[in-house]
Amino acid sequence: MTTHAPAPSFIRRLLSGDLPRSRILTVILIAIVVGLVVAPFLVPGARSLNTSAKILIFIALVASYDLLLGYTGIVSFAHTMFFGIGAYGIAIASTRMEPGWTALAVGTSCAILLSVILATVIGLFSLRVRAVFFAMITLAVATAFSTLMSQLSEWTGGEDGITFKMPTIFQPAYRLFEEPVLGIVINGRILSYYAILIAVVVLFLLMLRIANSPFGRVLQAIRENPFRTEAIGYRTVFYRTIASVISAVFATLAGVLMAIWLRYNGPDTTLSLEIMVDILLITVIGGMGTLYGAIVGSVVFMIAQTYLQDVMVLVSKASEHIPLVATLAHPDRWLLWLGLLFVLSIYYFPQGVVGSLRDRARGT
Amino acid sequence: MMEGSVNASEPRVSLETRGLGIRFGGHVAVNAVSCAFRPGELTCIVGPNGAGKTTYFNLISGQLRPSEGSILLQGRDITAMPTSARALAGLGRAFQLTNLFPQLSVLENIRLVVQARRGFGFSLLSLWTSHRDAIAEAETCLERVSLQHRRDATAASLPHGDQRKLEVALLIALNPDVFLFDEPTAGMSIDEVPVILDLIREIKTDSSKTVLLVEHKMDVVRSLADRIIVLHNGTLLADGDPATVMESPIVHEAYLGMSAKEAAAIEQVAHD
Ligand SMILES: Nc1ncnc2c1ncn2[C@@H]1O[C@H](COP(=O)(O)OP(=O)(O)OP(=O)(O)O)[C@@H](O)[C@H]1O
Ligand SMILES: [Mg+2]
């Protein structure tokens, strides 16, 4: 049993009383948060800034999926559809209108409206059926949506996607100060990064609050025993539908952030099934039903995805003369290794990183 | 055949089934059962395995839709009402097979019921811990089944007997007008049974509550029942006060498969 110093009450309130409940996890989380805050100064460069921004966006995206999968026990494959709706909302509004704050506001509002409608319809029509059918329906709808977006190329840029402009302060050429700060020029990229950071913090804390609300508790009851939840007086189909609407809205907002960051959107950046699989993996690796798992999982996954290839280039160079090792370590095999890593981690930590650390802290 | 007087205009009827029945394929599990239940009355439902007792409960509480007939709660037709709405309308059900939230704490199992009854389940932005009176009420229910020492354990980690107690505690927390108990003491050890029976007795003293109890143990039936109804092959076979029903030869033949005299002899032995 580890003894915890009691957290200050404002932190407790900020985290909705849902603390990490493991000293190691607390340290990891603090390190990640501090790391993400100082990243532009600590590891300057476009590539690492890009990785940090993607980590942030995935934290919001995966946390919103965890509300569905981890808390409510609903398997959906339509999560990237809502992510894509957010990104396309910004993309289309910013190309069809004068780029700027109005376009952002209009794009975001329209995207949220569309997501709410779609999630409600899918929920009310199909959350009554068995879980497997629901999963298949979401897959069908998401695939249809993806095809539709590719075909509406006049609006969406089809397979190529579209690039667009952001408000002035988010444009790379913008300078906040004349002089560099701590050796770094505070340009539009840095400002976008911090805007995304603040947005993700707010979204995450909001999700943490929802997870620890009376409503969030009903979702966990549904996950545990939907039959009994209904029998004690909760209309489960409404709770499930509202959960999927909330989850869809957060995914949409993550999509908005993605578009703001990339100033580009196409099917491969937000709609692909590959991203859906990534979301699923990160949720499971981080630890389902914990929300904190989204933070740890996203960091591990994005770093592995970005830097594993680099490491493999080194390994394969060093082992040029050993035939089999060189083949296996060839950078093109990085997905194989990533896959292997995941199989192992799920096998040894079925509860995910957060679940395992909490078990450890409880001494079980 | 003995029939309880079914009178729709009788104001004191809390729950009534009219010609209620369900078929599974060709098999008639419950066959046109008409019966009325009143507040302050504890009715035991007896019958051999597969008689349709649990299925009758499933129809009343809404887990199954009837093939025929209707259900009235406080004079209102609830046949088409979803299960959740019936629970909030005052129809509470404890299950024969323990049916809990396994990975949630014992207290949370009960608190969820209190929350459902108080109707703040759609509160999204308040903290569940800020609804202190709901937690306090859940704690009171916990004490009534003597489980306060297991407050923070997960439901799944409780021994079987404690899980049965928790099952009953959920019903007490719901505080319905009509209680449906489906073999609440099944699988409990002898020394744990009295806790449950005392709770049921306590509910019975409240004259506004109607209790339906499916029970196999004849001594339990004898000590609690104000009235007994017998189901056999889905049909209501007998209905009346305990003494009359217990004596009835038709019941002995159908239910116990022996004559009244034989049954009395066996019971005599069992009591000694
Ligand atoms: N969902 C179902 N589908 C098909 N048959 C069913 C279903 N539920 C119950 N039955 C059948 O209906 C009959 C009545 O079952 P029920 O569970 O109501 O009996 P019971 O009186 O509660 O018995 P026990 O004393 O063993 O609990 C049985 O023959 C059972 O097999
Ligand atoms: Mg039964």
XYZ file of C-alpha atoms and ligand atoms in Angstrom:
668
model
C 0.000 0.000 0.000
C 1.389 3.390 -0.943
C 0.536 6.368 1.165
C -0.636 9.397 -0.733
C -0.156 12.961 0.266
C -3.666 14.376 -0.014
C -4.069 16.448 -3.163
C -4.893 20.120 -2.664
C -8.622 20.625 -2.803
C -8.607 22.843 -5.899
C -6.845 20.087 -7.848
C -9.314 17.595 -6.491
C -12.149 19.817 -7.707
C -10.504 20.374 -11.077
C -10.185 16.615 -11.546
C -13.771 16.054 -10.349
C -12.501 14.035 -7.402
C -11.161 11.399 -9.808
C -7.453 11.359 -8.927
C -4.863 9.110 -10.604
C -4.898 6.870 -7.473
C -1.357 5.598 -8.041
C 1.835 7.400 -7.202
C 3.655 6.161 -10.300
C 0.752 7.215 -12.490
C 0.682 10.653 -10.853
C 4.367 11.111 -11.611
C 3.918 9.933 -15.218
C 0.950 12.236 -15.750
C 2.723 15.252 -14.293
C 5.739 14.506 -16.494
C 3.525 14.265 -19.580
C 1.662 17.486 -18.821
C 4.848 19.402 -18.076
C 6.460 17.848 -21.154
C 3.606 18.939 -23.396
C 3.612 22.454 -21.957
C 7.354 23.010 -22.483
C 7.697 20.858 -25.637
C 8.075 23.800 -28.089
C 11.023 25.065 -26.019
C 12.489 21.744 -24.938
C 12.613 19.996 -28.308
C 12.293 22.718 -30.934
C 11.631 21.769 -34.519
C 8.638 21.224 -36.736
C 8.575 17.459 -36.390
C 8.522 17.267 -32.621
C 6.001 20.112 -32.414
C 3.835 18.177 -34.832
C 4.117 15.034 -32.715
C 3.214 16.963 -29.554
C 0.180 18.552 -31.198
C -1.025 15.179 -32.455
C -0.597 13.731 -28.979
C -2.808 16.516 -27.612
C -5.504 16.008 -30.223
C -5.458 12.254 -29.730
C -5.833 12.693 -25.974
C -9.148 14.456 -26.588
C -10.167 12.016 -29.322
C -9.319 8.860 -27.386
C -10.830 10.165 -24.140
C -14.089 10.797 -25.984
C -13.995 7.223 -27.279
C -13.283 5.940 -23.790
C -16.550 7.508 -22.596
C -18.258 5.199 -25.049
C -16.161 2.035 -24.940
C -14.685 2.123 -21.454
C -17.519 3.697 -19.491
C -20.651 2.612 -21.326
C -19.399 -0.591 -22.943
C -20.476 0.422 -26.453
C -18.289 -0.620 -29.388
C -18.561 1.885 -32.216
C -16.579 2.172 -35.422
C -18.048 5.537 -36.324
C -15.800 7.593 -34.104
C -13.536 8.753 -36.939
C -16.658 9.856 -38.802
C -17.336 12.425 -36.079
C -13.641 13.336 -35.976
C -13.835 13.878 -39.731
C -17.036 15.911 -39.492
C -15.247 18.370 -37.203
C -12.247 18.652 -39.525
C -14.352 18.931 -42.687
C -16.541 21.516 -40.979
C -13.523 23.773 -40.537
C -12.099 22.893 -43.947
C -15.293 23.611 -45.852
C -16.192 26.750 -43.892
C -12.659 28.121 -44.318
C -12.662 27.588 -48.077
C -16.238 28.623 -48.786
C -16.162 31.658 -46.503
C -13.583 34.294 -45.754
C -11.017 32.378 -43.623
C -10.988 33.654 -40.056
C -12.763 33.435 -36.737
C -16.246 33.576 -38.250
C -15.428 30.650 -40.508
C -14.100 28.713 -37.492
C -17.248 29.443 -35.506
C -19.604 28.573 -38.363
C -17.642 25.434 -39.279
C -17.555 24.241 -35.666
C -21.259 24.888 -35.043
C -22.399 23.195 -38.249
C -20.135 20.218 -37.579
C -21.449 19.819 -34.025
C -25.039 20.062 -35.249
C -24.471 17.388 -37.895
C -22.708 15.104 -35.388
C -25.505 15.483 -32.855
C -28.136 14.627 -35.453
C -26.213 11.635 -36.817
C -25.320 10.258 -33.380
C -28.910 10.617 -32.175
C -30.347 8.876 -35.209
C -27.812 6.030 -35.097
C -28.324 5.714 -31.338
C -32.099 5.653 -31.238
C -32.376 3.326 -34.206
C -29.690 0.877 -33.338
C -28.713 0.954 -29.670
C -31.649 -1.334 -28.897
C -30.169 -4.136 -30.973
C -27.358 -6.412 -29.884
C -23.916 -4.886 -29.434
C -22.473 -6.731 -32.439
C -25.129 -5.320 -34.727
C -24.606 -1.845 -33.387
C -20.881 -2.124 -34.118
C -21.639 -3.291 -37.658
C -24.149 -0.510 -38.261
C -21.611 2.120 -37.175
C -19.029 0.557 -39.487
C -21.461 0.699 -42.403
C -22.448 4.306 -41.709
C -18.814 5.385 -41.292
C -17.812 3.710 -44.551
C -20.706 5.295 -46.398
C -19.792 8.690 -44.969
C -16.172 8.292 -46.008
C -17.199 7.395 -49.569
C -19.580 10.341 -49.668
C -16.826 12.744 -48.595
C -14.510 11.438 -51.326
C -17.186 11.872 -53.945
C -18.268 15.365 -52.966
C -14.881 16.481 -54.254
C -16.038 19.945 -55.197
C -16.564 20.689 -51.516
C -14.124 18.314 -49.869
C -11.299 18.053 -52.362
C -12.020 14.331 -52.762
C -9.125 11.990 -52.107
C -6.645 14.859 -52.253
C -8.328 16.795 -49.476
C -8.195 20.559 -49.126
C -5.807 23.073 -47.671
C -7.136 26.278 -46.194
C -6.146 29.322 -44.194
C -6.501 30.013 -40.499
C -7.047 33.334 -38.683
C -3.939 35.514 -38.850
C -2.561 34.696 -35.408
C -2.499 30.962 -36.294
C -0.628 31.515 -39.559
C 3.041 30.434 -39.533
C 4.223 33.880 -40.646
C 2.615 35.626 -37.687
C 4.989 36.889 -34.979
C 3.720 37.614 -31.492
C 6.932 39.380 -30.402
C 9.761 40.942 -32.336
C 12.346 39.069 -30.303
C 12.607 35.332 -29.753
C 11.646 34.084 -26.293
C 14.151 31.632 -24.788
C 15.629 31.292 -28.231
C 12.293 30.425 -29.854
C 10.377 32.669 -32.231
C 6.783 32.842 -31.023
C 5.080 32.416 -34.372
C 1.591 31.332 -35.430
C 2.521 27.652 -35.122
C 3.490 28.006 -31.495
C 0.324 29.985 -30.826
C -1.805 27.303 -32.523
C -0.074 24.710 -30.403
C -0.889 26.489 -27.160
C -4.452 27.180 -28.247
C -4.848 23.439 -28.871
C -3.203 22.652 -25.537
C -5.658 24.870 -23.666
C -8.618 23.460 -25.598
C -7.576 19.871 -24.865
C -7.126 20.593 -21.154
C -10.629 22.075 -21.007
C -12.161 19.214 -23.006
C -10.415 16.589 -20.909
C -11.480 18.132 -17.598
C -15.031 18.412 -18.907
C -15.051 14.724 -19.850
C -13.617 13.845 -16.457
C -16.490 15.772 -14.902
C -19.097 13.989 -17.012
C -17.549 10.616 -16.142
C -17.907 11.433 -12.441
C -21.396 12.884 -12.628
C -24.555 10.972 -11.696
C -24.965 10.440 -15.449
C -21.468 8.972 -15.772
C -22.286 6.572 -12.970
C -25.325 5.323 -14.876
C -23.109 4.701 -17.894
C -20.886 2.469 -15.777
C -23.940 0.655 -14.478
C -25.025 0.032 -18.084
C -21.586 -1.335 -18.891
C -21.779 -3.665 -15.884
C -25.349 -4.874 -16.271
C -27.687 -3.200 -18.763
C -30.544 -5.504 -17.845
C -30.492 -4.561 -14.174
C -29.907 -0.878 -14.964
C -33.215 -0.919 -16.817
C -34.894 -2.830 -13.984
C -33.965 -0.225 -11.366
C -35.514 2.557 -13.418
C -33.067 3.868 -16.026
C -34.193 3.965 -19.653
C -30.939 2.530 -20.978
C -31.505 3.321 -24.644
C -31.736 7.051 -23.817
C -28.634 6.958 -21.647
C -26.710 5.106 -24.332
C -27.862 7.495 -27.015
C -26.919 10.553 -24.974
C -23.538 8.972 -24.224
C -22.872 8.454 -27.917
C -23.988 11.998 -28.715
C -21.652 13.437 -26.068
C -18.812 11.261 -27.288
C -19.504 12.334 -30.883
C -19.453 16.034 -29.953
C -16.074 15.699 -28.247
C -14.703 13.764 -31.228
C -15.993 16.522 -33.507
C -14.167 19.121 -31.428
C -10.995 17.045 -31.649
C -11.493 17.097 -35.435
C -11.811 20.876 -35.326
C -8.464 21.056 -33.503
C -6.894 18.712 -36.040
C -7.985 20.972 -38.898
C -6.703 24.054 -37.080
C -3.358 22.369 -36.609
C -2.862 20.898 -40.078
C -4.602 23.644 -42.086
C -5.399 20.717 -44.331
C -7.961 17.941 -44.245
C -8.442 14.834 -46.321
C -9.851 11.335 -45.882
C -6.517 9.935 -44.695
C -5.995 12.471 -41.921
C -9.332 12.098 -40.145
C -11.627 9.508 -41.726
C -9.515 6.436 -42.381
C -10.228 3.111 -40.757
C -6.575 3.051 -39.756
C -7.185 5.955 -37.363
C -10.210 4.108 -35.968
C -7.966 1.142 -35.203
C -5.401 3.467 -33.607
C -8.101 4.943 -31.362
C -9.224 1.476 -30.295
C -5.660 0.369 -29.568
C -4.785 3.494 -27.597
C -7.957 3.170 -25.512
C -7.151 -0.428 -24.649
C -3.423 0.134 -24.073
C -4.016 3.171 -21.876
C -6.710 1.439 -19.852
C -10.431 1.435 -20.620
C -12.811 3.361 -18.429
C -10.123 5.502 -16.828
C -9.849 8.553 -19.135
C -6.261 8.977 -17.901
C -5.488 6.025 -20.143
C -6.084 8.341 -23.114
C -3.187 10.524 -21.963
C -0.685 7.754 -21.316
C -1.807 5.706 -24.335
C -1.617 8.609 -26.776
C 1.895 9.520 -25.672
C 3.179 5.957 -25.926
C 1.489 5.350 -29.254
C 2.457 8.595 -30.981
C 6.062 8.368 -29.856
C 6.249 4.756 -31.003
C 4.632 5.637 -34.310
C 6.896 8.623 -34.936
C 10.210 7.328 -33.709
C 10.090 3.554 -34.132
C 10.988 3.909 -37.807
C 14.009 6.025 -36.871
C 15.196 3.443 -34.397
C 14.750 0.709 -36.980
C 16.800 2.567 -39.562
C 19.628 2.602 -37.036
C 19.210 -1.049 -36.110
C 19.027 -2.222 -39.695
C 22.131 -0.176 -40.613
C 24.049 -1.620 -37.685
C 23.039 -5.179 -38.557
C 23.603 -4.974 -42.325
C 25.807 -8.035 -42.349
C 23.405 -10.255 -40.325
C 20.890 -11.298 -42.995
C 17.708 -12.175 -41.060
C 18.023 -9.408 -38.476
C 18.570 -6.824 -41.190
C 15.413 -7.963 -42.996
C 13.333 -7.958 -39.849
C 14.659 -4.598 -38.762
C 14.083 -3.001 -42.141
C 12.139 0.242 -41.559
C 9.303 -1.037 -43.748
C 8.574 -3.650 -41.081
C 7.851 -1.071 -38.415
C 4.136 -1.885 -38.392
C 4.943 -5.500 -37.666
C 6.975 -4.488 -34.626
C 4.370 -2.009 -33.496
C 1.742 -4.748 -33.760
C 3.912 -7.120 -31.773
C 4.424 -4.491 -29.089
C 0.671 -4.098 -28.750
C -0.078 -7.784 -28.608
C 2.497 -8.134 -25.835
C 1.274 -5.134 -23.892
C -2.362 -6.247 -24.077
C -1.340 -9.750 -23.063
C 0.661 -8.609 -20.050
C -1.469 -5.580 -19.108
C -5.056 -6.474 -20.000
C -6.204 -3.599 -17.779
C -4.080 -1.164 -19.718
C -1.311 0.953 -18.275
C -3.581 2.937 -15.948
C -5.529 -0.093 -14.718
C -2.323 -2.004 -13.998
C -0.743 0.895 -12.127
C -3.868 1.339 -10.024
C -3.964 -2.354 -9.188
C -0.347 -2.127 -8.149
C -1.063 0.866 -5.909
C -3.920 -1.052 -4.256
C -1.531 -3.908 -3.699
C -3.500 -6.509 -5.656
C -60.865 -24.404 -8.732
C -60.590 -21.718 -6.110
C -60.494 -18.162 -7.476
C -59.642 -15.039 -5.524
C -62.355 -12.467 -6.058
C -61.165 -10.243 -8.883
C -62.994 -6.975 -8.866
C -61.636 -4.121 -10.947
C -63.658 -1.435 -9.197
C -62.258 -2.478 -5.821
C -60.095 0.559 -4.929
C -57.666 -1.339 -2.759
C -56.201 -3.420 -5.571
C -52.599 -2.333 -6.224
C -51.587 -4.853 -8.856
C -53.742 -6.910 -11.136
C -53.157 -9.242 -14.059
C -56.041 -9.974 -16.422
C -55.868 -13.061 -18.583
C -52.089 -12.640 -18.627
C -50.260 -15.209 -20.730
C -47.172 -15.866 -22.814
C -46.184 -18.588 -25.242
C -42.672 -19.560 -26.241
C -43.227 -21.181 -29.616
C -45.868 -23.772 -28.892
C -45.120 -23.917 -25.164
C -47.533 -21.970 -22.951
C -45.370 -20.792 -20.039
C -48.042 -18.629 -18.402
C -51.642 -19.348 -19.248
C -54.288 -16.619 -18.871
C -53.568 -15.805 -15.237
C -56.081 -13.397 -13.689
C -55.250 -12.322 -10.193
C -55.455 -9.189 -8.045
C -53.145 -8.187 -5.185
C -53.828 -5.707 -2.414
C -51.709 -3.505 -0.159
C -50.878 -4.961 3.219
C -51.069 -8.455 1.809
C -48.205 -10.909 1.301
C -48.947 -13.473 -1.380
C -46.748 -16.508 -1.787
C -46.559 -17.987 -5.254
C -45.739 -21.664 -5.187
C -45.456 -24.318 -7.851
C -43.027 -26.934 -9.100
C -39.922 -26.090 -11.132
C -40.859 -24.734 -14.532
C -44.383 -23.829 -13.384
C -44.003 -20.317 -14.787
C -43.476 -18.337 -11.562
C -40.417 -16.447 -12.766
C -42.021 -15.947 -16.169
C -45.114 -14.483 -14.459
C -42.811 -12.018 -12.661
C -41.023 -11.229 -15.922
C -44.350 -10.297 -17.469
C -45.363 -8.126 -14.519
C -42.062 -6.275 -14.273
C -41.708 -5.900 -18.036
C -38.757 -8.103 -18.982
C -41.135 -10.055 -21.224
C -44.039 -8.811 -23.344
C -47.229 -10.874 -22.898
C -48.842 -12.733 -25.782
C -52.221 -11.972 -24.228
C -53.864 -10.146 -21.365
C -53.002 -6.996 -19.479
C -51.335 -5.728 -16.303
C -52.716 -2.956 -14.110
C -50.760 -1.048 -11.488
C -52.886 1.131 -9.189
C -55.667 0.785 -11.749
C -53.477 2.026 -14.607
C -52.762 -0.228 -17.604
C -48.987 -0.695 -17.729
C -48.886 -3.534 -20.275
C -47.015 -1.389 -22.823
C -44.846 0.478 -20.317
C -41.063 -0.082 -20.480
C -39.399 -1.875 -17.568
C -37.642 1.254 -16.309
C -40.894 3.229 -16.131
C -42.581 0.402 -14.213
C -39.788 0.457 -11.651
C -40.289 4.185 -11.118
C -44.072 3.735 -11.062
C -43.714 1.557 -7.978
C -43.054 -1.973 -9.169
C -39.854 -3.418 -7.730
C -38.286 -6.736 -8.555
C -35.576 -8.847 -6.909
C -34.188 -11.582 -9.106
C -33.963 -15.321 -8.582
C -30.469 -15.385 -10.038
C -28.416 -12.669 -8.428
C -28.277 -9.776 -10.825
C -25.956 -7.018 -9.607
C -23.348 -4.581 -10.909
C -20.364 -6.860 -10.316
C -17.424 -4.470 -10.586
C -19.094 -1.593 -8.741
C -18.884 -1.219 -4.985
C -21.613 -2.538 -2.721
C -22.600 0.991 -1.767
C -22.602 2.121 -5.398
C -24.971 -0.706 -6.321
C -27.489 0.677 -3.848
C -26.753 4.349 -4.494
C -27.594 3.855 -8.172
C -31.072 2.719 -7.174
C -31.563 5.710 -4.863
C -30.375 7.951 -7.709
C -32.869 6.373 -10.116
C -35.760 6.898 -7.711
C -34.745 10.487 -6.971
C -34.412 11.081 -10.698
C -31.101 12.910 -11.049
C -29.541 10.415 -13.470
C -29.397 12.941 -16.281
C -27.358 15.393 -14.234
C -24.184 15.708 -16.338
C -22.144 18.380 -14.670
C -22.697 17.858 -10.960
C -20.427 15.494 -9.077
C -22.051 12.259 -7.936
C -20.426 12.783 -4.523
C -22.174 16.135 -4.118
C -25.543 14.372 -3.807
C -24.834 13.517 -0.195
C -28.343 12.671 0.903
C -28.518 9.955 -1.758
C -25.298 8.463 -0.388
C -26.624 8.679 3.163
C -29.832 6.957 2.142
C -27.867 4.190 0.423
C -25.874 3.740 3.612
C -29.080 3.316 5.604
C -30.213 0.567 3.211
C -26.817 -1.061 3.598
C -27.241 -1.147 7.367
C -30.673 -2.706 7.050
C -29.126 -5.764 5.378
C -26.099 -5.658 7.718
C -23.563 -5.153 4.947
C -22.044 -1.863 6.113
C -18.678 -3.540 6.717
C -18.530 -4.484 3.005
C -19.410 -0.971 1.831
C -16.434 -0.521 -0.498
C -15.957 -4.094 -1.680
C -17.009 -4.890 -5.234
C -20.309 -6.759 -5.512
C -18.513 -9.566 -7.341
C -16.194 -10.169 -4.382
C -19.029 -10.866 -1.915
C -19.883 -14.407 -0.874
C -23.156 -15.734 -2.269
C -25.194 -15.023 0.843
C -24.103 -11.397 0.957
C -24.897 -11.031 -2.732
C -28.440 -12.208 -1.989
C -28.679 -9.603 0.765
C -27.477 -6.936 -1.623
C -30.054 -8.090 -4.148
C -32.744 -7.470 -1.534
C -31.138 -4.172 -0.499
C -31.526 -2.885 -4.060
C -35.245 -3.511 -3.815
C -35.474 -1.850 -0.417
C -33.641 1.166 -1.842
C -36.152 1.386 -4.674
C -38.934 1.374 -2.071
C -41.708 0.362 -4.485
C -45.414 -0.075 -3.667
C -45.331 -3.608 -5.005
C -42.417 -5.913 -4.163
C -41.701 -8.953 -6.319
C -39.323 -11.349 -4.542
C -38.193 -14.358 -6.552
C -36.801 -16.954 -4.138
C -34.838 -14.386 -2.116
C -33.308 -17.005 0.166
C -32.263 -19.473 -2.535
C -28.795 -20.857 -1.894
C -28.343 -19.020 1.402
C -26.997 -20.763 4.446
C -29.485 -21.461 7.261
C -28.138 -18.764 9.577
C -28.381 -16.062 6.895
C -31.987 -16.730 5.940
C -33.544 -14.967 8.988
C -31.976 -11.603 7.999
C -33.871 -11.706 4.719
C -37.088 -12.996 6.257
C -37.030 -10.267 8.910
C -36.677 -7.681 6.169
C -39.634 -9.077 4.306
C -41.629 -9.148 7.548
C -40.719 -5.529 8.133
C -41.968 -4.573 4.667
C -45.142 -6.506 5.384
C -45.917 -4.437 8.485
C -46.283 -1.399 6.230
C -49.923 -1.643 5.211
C -49.342 0.334 2.010
C -47.025 -2.293 0.546
C -48.001 -5.277 -1.564
C -45.622 -8.227 -1.513
C -45.447 -11.135 -3.956
C -43.032 -13.853 -2.933
C -42.005 -16.901 -4.916
C -40.780 -19.461 -2.426
C -40.093 -23.176 -2.372
C -39.409 -23.584 1.333
C -42.734 -24.527 2.903
C -41.812 -23.356 6.409
C -41.022 -19.900 5.008
C -44.316 -19.868 3.140
C -46.209 -20.893 6.252
C -44.615 -18.212 8.426
C -45.037 -15.313 5.994
C -47.982 -15.883 3.690
C -51.333 -14.153 4.078
C -52.419 -15.861 0.908
C -51.054 -18.517 -1.392
C -51.500 -18.945 -5.112
C -50.402 -22.075 -6.893
C -49.110 -22.095 -10.453
C -48.850 -25.330 -12.360
C -47.877 -25.581 -16.033
C -48.484 -21.852 -16.271
C -52.051 -22.101 -14.985
C -53.406 -20.622 -11.770
C -54.398 -23.774 -9.948
C -55.401 -22.524 -6.523
C -55.755 -19.237 -4.694
C -56.726 -18.666 -1.095
C -55.647 -18.425 2.501
C -52.686 -20.629 3.450
C -54.606 -23.186 5.498
C -57.133 -23.885 2.746
C -54.585 -24.068 -0.054
C -52.181 -26.258 1.915
C -54.944 -28.723 2.690
C -56.304 -28.813 -0.841
C -55.748 -32.264 -2.381
C -55.478 -30.854 -5.892
C -52.488 -28.804 -4.805
C -50.752 -31.711 -3.180
C -51.198 -33.842 -6.197
C -49.980 -31.224 -8.630
C -47.343 -29.552 -6.580
C -46.002 -32.186 -4.304
C -47.046 -35.237 -6.265
C -48.389 -36.931 -3.147
C -51.462 -36.974 -1.004
C -52.053 -34.508 1.801
C -51.605 -37.222 4.354
C -48.232 -38.289 2.991
C -47.080 -34.711 2.832
C -48.117 -34.066 6.417
C -46.238 -37.149 7.517
C -43.067 -36.048 5.738
C -43.292 -32.577 7.201
C -43.764 -34.041 10.664
C -40.522 -35.949 10.221
C -38.762 -32.872 8.915
C -39.829 -30.847 11.923
C -38.632 -33.365 14.480
N -37.227 -16.963 -22.567
C -37.754 -18.203 -22.609
N -37.800 -18.885 -23.784
C -38.339 -20.134 -23.842
N -38.852 -20.776 -22.792
C -38.846 -20.174 -21.602
C -38.287 -18.844 -21.441
N -38.411 -18.481 -20.132
C -39.002 -19.508 -19.511
N -39.268 -20.526 -20.376
C -39.943 -21.794 -20.056
O -41.119 -21.460 -19.361
C -41.348 -22.392 -18.325
C -41.517 -21.673 -17.014
O -40.255 -21.231 -16.559
P -40.070 -20.374 -15.225
O -38.649 -19.968 -15.163
O -41.071 -19.301 -15.207
O -40.380 -21.431 -14.091
P -40.348 -21.253 -12.512
O -41.694 -21.534 -12.032
O -39.772 -19.946 -12.157
O -39.364 -22.425 -12.101
P -38.276 -22.501 -10.916
O -38.988 -22.900 -9.706
O -37.330 -23.543 -11.398
O -37.632 -21.153 -10.818
C -40.181 -23.356 -18.337
O -40.616 -24.512 -19.055
C -39.118 -22.629 -19.098
O -38.305 -23.527 -19.783
Mg -38.101 -19.293 -11.180
